[in-house]
Short mmCIF file of C-alpha atoms and ligand atoms in Angstrom, two decimals:
data_model
loop_
_atom_site.label_atom_id
_atom_site.label_comp_id
_atom_site.label_asym_id
_atom_site.label_seq_id
_atom_site.Cartn_x
_atom_site.Cartn_y
_atom_site.Cartn_z
CA MET L 1 0.02 0.13 0.01
CA SER L 2 1.65 3.46 -0.75
CA SER L 3 0.81 6.00 1.75
CA LYS L 4 2.09 9.29 2.67
CA PHE L 5 2.64 7.81 6.20
CA LYS L 6 5.42 5.63 5.66
CA GLY L 7 7.76 5.76 8.21
CA LYS L 8 5.79 7.84 10.51
CA HIS L 9 6.21 7.11 14.54
CA PHE L 10 2.82 5.98 16.24
CA LEU L 11 3.62 6.86 19.64
CA THR L 12 0.69 8.85 20.21
CA CYS L 13 -2.31 10.09 18.75
CA GLN L 14 -1.26 13.67 19.59
CA ASP L 15 1.41 13.52 16.55
CA TRP L 16 -1.26 12.49 14.16
CA SER L 17 -3.60 15.43 13.05
CA LYS L 18 -7.33 15.02 12.89
CA GLN L 19 -7.28 14.56 8.95
CA GLU L 20 -4.35 12.14 9.43
CA LEU L 21 -6.37 10.23 11.86
CA ASP L 22 -9.91 10.49 9.49
CA THR L 23 -7.41 8.45 7.13
CA VAL L 24 -6.71 6.02 9.77
CA PHE L 25 -10.36 5.38 10.66
CA GLU L 26 -11.07 4.89 6.87
CA THR L 27 -8.56 2.71 6.39
CA ALA L 28 -9.44 0.35 9.55
CA SER L 29 -12.93 0.31 8.35
CA ASP L 30 -11.90 -1.17 5.04
CA LEU L 31 -9.90 -3.30 6.32
CA LYS L 32 -12.72 -4.65 8.72
CA GLN L 33 -15.03 -4.82 5.90
CA LYS L 34 -12.57 -6.96 3.63
CA PHE L 35 -11.85 -9.28 6.89
CA ALA L 36 -15.37 -10.02 7.11
CA ASN L 37 -15.44 -10.72 3.53
CA GLU L 38 -12.12 -12.84 3.53
CA THR L 39 -10.51 -10.76 0.78
CA PRO L 40 -7.27 -10.95 1.07
CA THR L 41 -5.38 -7.46 2.01
CA ARG L 42 -1.33 -8.74 1.53
CA TYR L 43 -0.13 -4.99 1.97
CA LEU L 44 3.01 -5.93 3.59
CA GLN L 45 3.79 -9.06 2.11
CA ASP L 46 7.42 -10.03 3.40
CA LYS L 47 7.76 -7.73 5.77
CA THR L 48 8.47 -7.89 9.35
CA LEU L 49 7.65 -6.49 12.67
CA PHE L 50 9.70 -6.43 16.17
CA MET L 51 7.21 -6.40 18.90
CA ILE L 52 9.20 -6.56 22.49
CA PHE L 53 7.04 -6.62 25.38
CA PHE L 54 8.02 -5.89 28.80
CA GLU L 55 4.63 -7.21 30.61
CA GLN L 56 1.79 -9.14 29.84
CA SER L 57 -0.92 -8.95 26.86
CA THR L 58 -3.88 -10.55 25.47
CA ARG L 59 -5.53 -7.91 22.75
CA THR L 60 -2.33 -6.21 21.93
CA ARG L 61 0.06 -8.81 21.22
CA ASN L 62 -2.86 -10.86 19.05
CA SER L 63 -4.12 -7.85 17.20
CA MET L 64 -0.51 -7.26 16.40
CA GLU L 65 0.43 -10.30 15.33
CA ALA L 66 -2.84 -11.75 13.59
CA GLY L 67 -2.90 -8.20 12.01
CA MET L 68 0.70 -8.89 10.07
CA THR L 69 -0.28 -12.30 9.36
CA GLN L 70 -3.02 -11.05 7.66
CA LEU L 71 -1.34 -8.23 6.11
CA GLY L 72 0.82 -10.73 4.46
CA GLY L 73 3.86 -10.24 6.74
CA HIS L 74 5.31 -11.54 10.33
CA ALA L 75 5.57 -10.32 13.22
CA HIS L 76 8.14 -12.02 16.11
CA ASP L 77 7.15 -11.64 19.74
CA LEU L 78 9.84 -10.67 21.91
CA THR L 79 10.11 -10.40 25.35
CA ALA L 80 12.78 -8.72 27.48
CA ASP L 81 13.93 -12.00 28.78
CA LYS L 82 14.55 -13.19 25.20
CA MET L 83 17.06 -10.60 24.33
CA GLN L 84 19.87 -8.81 25.49
CA LEU L 85 17.91 -6.00 26.84
CA SER L 86 17.94 -8.06 29.91
CA HIS L 87 22.04 -7.71 30.39
CA GLY L 88 21.20 -3.78 29.72
CA GLU L 89 21.46 -3.32 26.06
CA THR L 90 20.28 0.37 24.99
CA PRO L 91 17.05 1.00 23.38
CA LYS L 92 19.29 3.07 21.26
CA ASP L 93 21.27 -0.06 19.84
CA THR L 94 18.11 -2.56 19.84
CA ALA L 95 16.17 -0.01 17.54
CA ILE L 96 19.31 0.68 15.20
CA ILE L 97 19.73 -3.01 15.10
CA LEU L 98 16.28 -4.18 14.83
CA SER L 99 15.18 -1.18 12.12
CA ARG L 100 18.18 -2.44 9.92
CA MET L 101 16.73 -6.08 9.88
CA GLY L 102 12.65 -5.20 9.75
CA HIS L 103 10.39 -2.99 8.53
CA GLY L 104 8.45 -1.70 12.01
CA ILE L 105 9.31 -2.14 15.83
CA ALA L 106 6.23 -1.96 18.51
CA SER L 107 7.16 -2.02 22.13
CA ARG L 108 4.83 -1.90 25.75
CA ASN L 109 6.68 -0.47 28.13
CA CYS L 110 4.48 1.00 30.95
CA PHE L 111 7.12 1.19 34.13
CA TYR L 112 5.91 4.89 35.60
CA GLY L 113 8.71 7.65 34.42
CA ILE L 114 10.26 5.14 32.00
CA GLY L 115 8.03 3.54 29.57
CA ASN L 116 7.49 6.67 27.18
CA GLU L 117 11.09 7.77 27.40
CA TYR L 118 12.27 4.49 26.37
CA LEU L 119 10.12 4.13 23.40
CA SER L 120 11.04 7.80 22.05
CA GLU L 121 14.51 6.86 22.61
CA MET L 122 13.98 3.49 20.19
CA ALA L 123 11.91 6.24 17.75
CA LYS L 124 14.93 8.85 17.90
CA ASN L 125 17.06 6.02 16.63
CA SER L 126 15.03 3.83 13.98
CA THR L 127 14.97 4.23 10.67
CA LYS L 128 11.72 2.11 10.65
CA PRO L 129 8.26 3.27 12.37
CA VAL L 130 7.91 2.77 15.76
CA MET L 131 4.71 2.09 17.39
CA SER L 132 3.48 2.20 21.13
CA LEU L 133 2.15 -1.05 22.48
CA GLN L 134 1.34 0.99 25.29
CA ASP L 135 3.40 3.10 28.02
CA ASP L 136 3.16 4.78 31.15
CA ILE L 137 1.59 7.87 29.50
CA TYR L 138 -0.07 6.67 26.13
CA HIS L 139 -1.92 3.52 24.75
CA PRO L 140 -2.26 5.24 21.18
CA PHE L 141 -3.96 1.69 19.80
CA GLN L 142 -6.68 1.64 22.19
CA GLY L 143 -7.56 5.06 21.36
CA LEU L 144 -8.21 4.38 18.08
CA ALA L 145 -10.13 1.32 18.75
CA ASP L 146 -12.62 2.95 21.26
CA LEU L 147 -13.09 5.68 18.88
CA MET L 148 -13.96 3.44 15.59
CA THR L 149 -16.41 1.60 18.10
CA ILE L 150 -17.98 4.76 19.25
CA PHE L 151 -18.33 5.77 15.26
CA GLU L 152 -19.66 2.50 14.81
CA HIS L 153 -22.45 2.35 17.36
CA LEU L 154 -23.42 6.10 18.24
CA GLY L 155 -22.31 8.02 14.61
CA LYS L 156 -19.81 9.67 13.11
CA ASN L 157 -21.09 12.63 14.09
CA THR L 158 -20.05 12.89 17.38
CA LYS L 159 -20.27 16.29 18.20
CA ASN L 160 -21.53 17.32 21.90
CA LEU L 161 -21.66 13.10 22.71
CA LYS L 162 -21.51 12.76 26.37
CA VAL L 163 -18.91 10.08 27.40
CA THR L 164 -17.90 9.27 31.08
CA VAL L 165 -14.27 8.28 32.22
CA SER L 166 -14.62 7.10 35.37
CA TRP L 167 -12.24 5.80 37.90
CA ALA L 168 -13.05 2.47 39.52
CA TYR L 169 -12.10 -0.06 42.02
CA ALA L 170 -9.73 -3.15 41.27
CA ASP L 171 -7.72 -5.45 43.06
CA THR L 172 -5.57 -7.25 40.27
CA HIS L 173 -2.80 -4.91 40.19
CA SER L 174 -1.59 -1.19 39.35
CA LYS L 175 -2.92 -0.24 35.88
CA PRO L 176 -1.22 2.40 34.08
CA LEU L 177 -2.71 5.96 33.41
CA SER L 178 -2.01 5.82 29.61
CA VAL L 179 -5.86 4.15 28.70
CA PRO L 180 -7.84 7.11 30.18
CA GLN L 181 -5.24 9.56 29.31
CA THR L 182 -5.01 8.66 25.69
CA GLN L 183 -9.21 9.07 25.98
CA ILE L 184 -9.23 12.41 27.33
CA LEU L 185 -6.50 13.69 24.55
CA LEU L 186 -8.25 12.22 21.82
CA PHE L 187 -11.83 12.44 22.22
CA PRO L 188 -12.63 16.19 22.88
CA ARG L 189 -10.73 16.56 19.49
CA PHE L 190 -13.75 14.88 17.74
CA GLY L 191 -16.02 17.13 19.30
CA ILE L 192 -17.05 14.70 22.61
CA ASP L 193 -17.65 16.61 25.54
CA VAL L 194 -15.73 14.25 28.75
CA THR L 195 -16.29 13.90 31.94
CA VAL L 196 -13.46 12.47 34.05
CA ALA L 197 -14.47 11.05 37.96
CA HIS L 198 -11.99 10.24 40.43
CA PRO L 199 -11.47 9.69 43.69
CA LYS L 200 -9.07 12.87 45.16
CA GLU L 201 -5.82 10.75 45.31
CA PHE L 202 -6.14 9.23 41.44
CA PRO L 203 -5.83 12.06 39.46
CA LEU L 204 -4.64 12.05 35.80
CA SER L 205 -1.45 13.46 35.03
CA LYS L 206 -1.28 17.29 35.61
CA ASN L 207 0.51 17.91 31.83
CA ILE L 208 -1.82 15.55 30.21
CA VAL L 209 -4.82 17.46 31.59
CA GLU L 210 -3.50 20.53 30.50
CA LYS L 211 -2.80 19.45 26.87
CA ALA L 212 -6.07 17.74 27.12
CA LYS L 213 -8.24 20.88 28.08
CA LYS L 214 -6.42 22.89 25.09
CA ASN L 215 -7.58 19.93 22.90
CA ALA L 216 -11.28 20.56 24.24
CA GLU L 217 -10.84 24.38 23.37
CA GLU L 218 -9.79 23.41 19.74
CA GLY L 219 -12.63 21.00 19.35
CA GLY L 220 -15.43 22.94 20.55
CA SER L 221 -16.05 20.38 23.02
CA SER L 222 -15.81 20.19 26.82
CA LEU L 223 -13.70 18.24 29.59
CA LYS L 224 -14.92 18.18 33.09
CA PHE L 225 -13.42 16.58 36.20
CA THR L 226 -15.58 15.65 39.19
CA ASN L 227 -14.74 12.96 42.75
CA ASP L 228 -18.05 11.95 42.48
CA MET L 229 -19.11 8.73 40.27
CA ASP L 230 -22.87 9.46 40.73
CA GLU L 231 -22.86 12.75 39.10
CA ALA L 232 -20.18 11.88 36.54
CA PHE L 233 -22.96 9.31 35.27
CA GLU L 234 -25.72 11.13 34.98
CA GLY L 235 -27.14 11.42 31.74
CA ALA L 236 -23.80 9.53 30.19
CA GLN L 237 -24.50 8.37 26.56
CA VAL L 238 -21.05 6.00 26.80
CA VAL L 239 -19.31 5.34 30.30
CA ILE L 240 -15.74 3.63 30.54
CA PRO L 241 -15.20 2.48 34.38
CA LYS L 242 -12.07 1.36 34.67
CA ASN L 243 -9.37 1.60 37.50
CA TRP L 244 -5.91 3.18 37.05
CA GLY L 245 -3.50 3.60 39.87
CA GLY L 246 -2.44 6.62 41.94
CA PHE L 247 0.87 7.10 39.84
CA GLY L 248 -0.89 10.53 38.77
CA HIS L 249 -0.63 11.51 42.69
CA TYR L 250 3.18 11.46 42.33
CA ASP L 251 5.86 13.76 40.49
CA VAL L 252 7.89 10.94 38.50
CA ASN L 253 10.98 11.87 40.08
CA GLU L 254 9.57 11.54 43.45
CA TYR L 255 7.55 8.37 42.61
CA LEU L 256 11.01 6.82 41.27
CA GLN L 257 12.89 7.93 44.52
CA ASN L 258 10.50 6.08 46.93
CA GLU L 259 8.74 3.39 44.98
CA ASP L 260 7.90 1.31 47.86
CA GLU L 261 6.62 3.44 49.62
CA CYS L 262 4.58 4.99 46.98
CA LYS L 263 3.03 1.50 46.17
CA LYS L 264 2.46 1.08 49.71
CA GLU L 265 0.33 4.51 49.69
CA MET L 266 -1.45 3.71 46.76
CA LYS L 267 -2.64 0.41 47.91
CA ALA L 268 -4.03 1.91 51.13
CA ASN L 269 -5.75 4.33 48.91
CA LEU L 270 -7.23 1.89 46.80
CA GLU L 271 -9.05 0.14 49.44
CA LYS L 272 -11.36 3.25 50.37
CA TYR L 273 -13.19 3.13 47.31
CA LYS L 274 -14.43 -0.22 46.86
CA ASN L 275 -17.86 1.11 46.38
CA TRP L 276 -16.60 2.70 42.64
CA ILE L 277 -18.39 0.50 40.68
CA CYS L 278 -20.38 0.40 37.61
CA ASP L 279 -23.26 -1.39 38.92
CA ASP L 280 -26.99 -1.54 37.79
CA LYS L 281 -27.85 1.43 40.24
CA LYS L 282 -25.09 3.50 38.29
CA ILE L 283 -26.14 2.64 34.77
CA LYS L 284 -29.69 3.76 35.55
CA LEU L 285 -28.38 7.50 36.44
CA ALA L 286 -27.03 7.42 32.92
CA ASP L 287 -28.85 8.25 29.38
CA LYS L 288 -31.31 5.07 28.57
CA ASN L 289 -29.43 4.05 25.81
CA VAL L 290 -26.12 4.25 27.59
CA LYS L 291 -23.53 1.98 25.72
CA LEU L 292 -20.37 0.38 28.67
CA MET L 293 -17.20 0.54 27.23
CA HIS L 294 -14.06 -1.05 28.46
CA ALA L 295 -10.17 -1.34 27.39
CA LEU L 296 -10.58 -5.09 28.99
CA PRO L 297 -8.91 -6.93 30.92
CA ALA L 298 -11.99 -6.01 33.24
CA ASP L 299 -12.04 -6.57 37.10
CA ARG L 300 -15.54 -8.42 36.91
CA GLY L 301 -17.32 -7.90 40.16
CA ASN L 302 -14.83 -4.71 41.05
CA GLU L 303 -14.63 -2.50 38.22
CA VAL L 304 -18.29 -3.40 36.80
CA THR L 305 -20.59 -6.08 37.57
CA ASP L 306 -20.91 -9.38 35.17
CA GLU L 307 -24.93 -8.31 34.83
CA ILE L 308 -23.53 -4.94 32.93
CA LEU L 309 -20.70 -6.44 31.31
CA ASP L 310 -22.74 -8.82 29.54
CA ASP L 311 -25.87 -6.79 28.93
CA PRO L 312 -25.94 -6.84 25.07
CA ASN L 313 -28.31 -3.87 24.97
CA ILE L 314 -25.61 -1.96 26.98
CA SER L 315 -22.09 -3.54 26.67
CA ILE L 316 -19.58 -2.75 23.54
CA VAL L 317 -16.55 -4.27 25.09
CA PHE L 318 -16.02 -7.36 22.55
CA ASP L 319 -16.75 -4.93 19.32
CA GLU L 320 -14.10 -2.40 20.95
CA ALA L 321 -11.61 -5.40 21.28
CA GLU L 322 -12.11 -6.76 17.65
CA ASN L 323 -11.20 -3.18 16.70
CA ARG L 324 -8.05 -3.58 18.05
CA LEU L 325 -7.18 -5.66 15.09
CA HIS L 326 -8.90 -3.27 12.41
CA THR L 327 -7.09 -0.41 13.69
CA ALA L 328 -3.81 -1.97 14.76
CA LYS L 329 -3.73 -3.37 10.92
CA SER L 330 -4.76 0.40 9.74
CA ILE L 331 -1.73 1.82 11.43
CA MET L 332 0.89 -0.87 10.55
CA SER L 333 -0.43 -0.66 6.46
CA LEU L 334 0.05 2.66 6.48
CA THR L 335 3.32 3.35 8.12
CA MET L 336 5.03 0.03 7.50
N1 CP S 401 -6.73 -3.63 26.02
C1 CP S 401 -5.43 -4.17 26.35
O1 CP S 401 -4.29 -3.13 25.60
O2 CP S 401 -5.37 -5.19 26.43
P1 CP S 401 -4.01 -6.46 26.72
O3 CP S 401 -3.52 -5.65 27.81
O4 CP S 401 -4.63 -7.35 26.75
O5 CP S 401 -3.17 -6.06 25.28
#
């Protein structure tokens, strides 16, 4: 596929104009249609993508690997322990070498204060496109799939659509800030009115909130914050209840210097908010046609009840997950 995006990195949707993102969505829809019709789309025949995961993944790993196969290429599924990264080889050297051997590099590194810098260092030194599979700040592929799903279920005219991004309780692990941060940056650019709810100890990063407010101003939309989950659900047309860790409460240097103490404090704060769950009572506060979205994996019974997550009239989480494939293929075919 010839494309003006060849070689363009994909570390955050912020680096792509709205017009460029429109092309990404059109390409994703076309690929989705062709996938459904079993029409071949071998746009990356004989091309290689190197994927380096520092953390676990189901959707991201498989959307990228299956996507590369469906585009006629191949993805190497690498983890740090399989590579010399584990002996300290730098992201710079790794990127130079892999970009000489293949056609794209993709990596997930969510360590707070480290991940985005790591991926940016790779991008600076790679001659081939570098794609973020999630870092400590952004999860751009998730943002694309979220917006594509909103377009499909609520229409392409998203002006003043009411979307609530709410913190929710979970006891699995401290989830990164990158999903809600990507959503509050991206949705307002498409005219969506976003309300964010979180307990006071679980803010998003200040600099991202500032950027998101600017995006809302430019997009003619609104971005509001509250510490009250009920208030945020009132009248919402889409609700996204999801846990994120309390990283945003700390300056990066403060966190890195006192990691153990910060983690202990985050855990103690978490236990205060077990009632932050998306259940029938909360859903009744929202618009009568409200849709539930979640990047998944969901912490069932904590973030959201089974009853809501499995309600086919409300939940669109599996369409959202499937759209990870089509948006991944779109970015890969346009940039590689
Ligand atoms: N939503 C998401 O990124 O899922 P995985 O962690 O399974 O890739």
